[in-house]
């Protein structure tokens, strides 16, 4: 089967307009920060639907779109997720992480307490789908990590553009999310993203991003 071809509609910008738009987007994205202290202020779930819709425009290996975004609104489920995440994180911080990892995390001031999993109005749990089950057949997906990573990047950018705060959280191991959210065995938890508004007294570590010369090379 071959898809029919469509004419691609391209909005051609002048070089100056391209640069203006690029710089505007850079300024916006440079103000995104990971937030670890959320207010419990409610937000319209339509905002999340729009962000997930935007994430769903991402490119993916063979267009398999190997992702699922589960929105957690229920206070009981959020509490259950917090409790399971803190159990794993306590074990990780106290026993599983090597000293070098703890040393790298120390300046960020993180520890095993994850209050934000309860107070943020929503959690988005991103799942990656490695394969589809069709009867007894398993249909493999391609470049799943790359595809879901790109979709999640677009999701984070969309949420930030809408004025919402996020944290990219990876309690480890995360398989408790599959169980709590009752997802099938081909859906694996990928990231846990609390979303909402920052607490009034939210602070962020004074980190720096690498300079352009450190991350870009022209050959
Ligand atoms: C894949 C990934 C996993 C992360 N996991 C955690 C986490 O479990 N807990 C946490 O507090 N921050 C986590 N972070 C956030 C990073 O610490 C943060 O992005 C980094 O310090 C840069 O800060 P910024 O996001 O404010 O620019 C994670 C970020 C990424 C991309």
mmCIF file of N, CA and C in Angstrom, residues 7 45 53-54 56 93 97 102-103 115 137 157 180 201:
data_model
loop_
_atom_site.group_PDB
_atom_site.id
_atom_site.type_symbol
_atom_site.label_atom_id
_atom_site.label_comp_id
_atom_site.label_asym_id
_atom_site.label_seq_id
_atom_site.Cartn_x
_atom_site.Cartn_y
_atom_site.Cartn_z
ATOM 1 N N UNK A 7 -0.031 17.961 -2.258
ATOM 2 C CA UNK A 7 0.884 19.102 -2.404
ATOM 3 C C UNK A 7 1.161 19.670 -1.023
ATOM 4 N N UNK A 45 -8.623 21.658 31.573
ATOM 5 C CA UNK A 45 -8.055 20.452 30.955
ATOM 6 C C UNK A 45 -7.937 20.603 29.422
ATOM 7 N N UNK A 53 -2.410 17.318 21.683
ATOM 8 C CA UNK A 53 -2.672 17.365 20.235
ATOM 9 C C UNK A 53 -1.412 17.836 19.497
ATOM 10 N N UNK A 54 -0.763 18.844 20.083
ATOM 11 C CA UNK A 54 0.460 19.389 19.466
ATOM 12 C C UNK A 54 1.572 18.337 19.491
ATOM 13 N N UNK A 56 1.226 15.261 19.429
ATOM 14 C CA UNK A 56 0.851 14.221 18.476
ATOM 15 C C UNK A 56 1.188 14.559 17.029
ATOM 16 N N UNK A 93 17.582 7.027 46.411
ATOM 17 C CA UNK A 93 18.456 8.015 47.051
ATOM 18 C C UNK A 93 19.278 7.382 48.178
ATOM 19 N N UNK A 97 21.416 4.690 44.084
ATOM 20 C CA UNK A 97 22.223 5.614 43.256
ATOM 21 C C UNK A 97 23.674 5.617 43.701
ATOM 22 N N UNK A 102 24.522 10.985 43.094
ATOM 23 C CA UNK A 102 24.043 11.832 44.203
ATOM 24 C C UNK A 102 24.781 13.175 44.194
ATOM 25 N N UNK A 103 26.086 13.131 43.887
ATOM 26 C CA UNK A 103 26.870 14.372 43.842
ATOM 27 C C UNK A 103 26.363 15.307 42.742
ATOM 28 N N UNK A 115 6.187 15.888 46.815
ATOM 29 C CA UNK A 115 4.873 16.493 47.101
ATOM 30 C C UNK A 115 4.168 16.933 45.825
ATOM 31 N N UNK A 137 -0.209 -11.742 16.310
ATOM 32 C CA UNK A 137 0.953 -11.058 15.704
ATOM 33 C C UNK A 137 1.419 -9.896 16.574
ATOM 34 N N UNK A 157 7.251 22.101 25.152
ATOM 35 C CA UNK A 157 7.291 23.438 24.539
ATOM 36 C C UNK A 157 5.877 24.019 24.452
ATOM 37 N N UNK A 180 -0.668 1.061 38.237
ATOM 38 C CA UNK A 180 -1.668 1.970 38.812
ATOM 39 C C UNK A 180 -2.632 2.461 37.727
ATOM 40 N N UNK A 201 5.931 30.712 46.106
ATOM 41 C CA UNK A 201 7.310 30.817 46.593
ATOM 42 C C UNK A 201 8.257 29.863 45.849
#
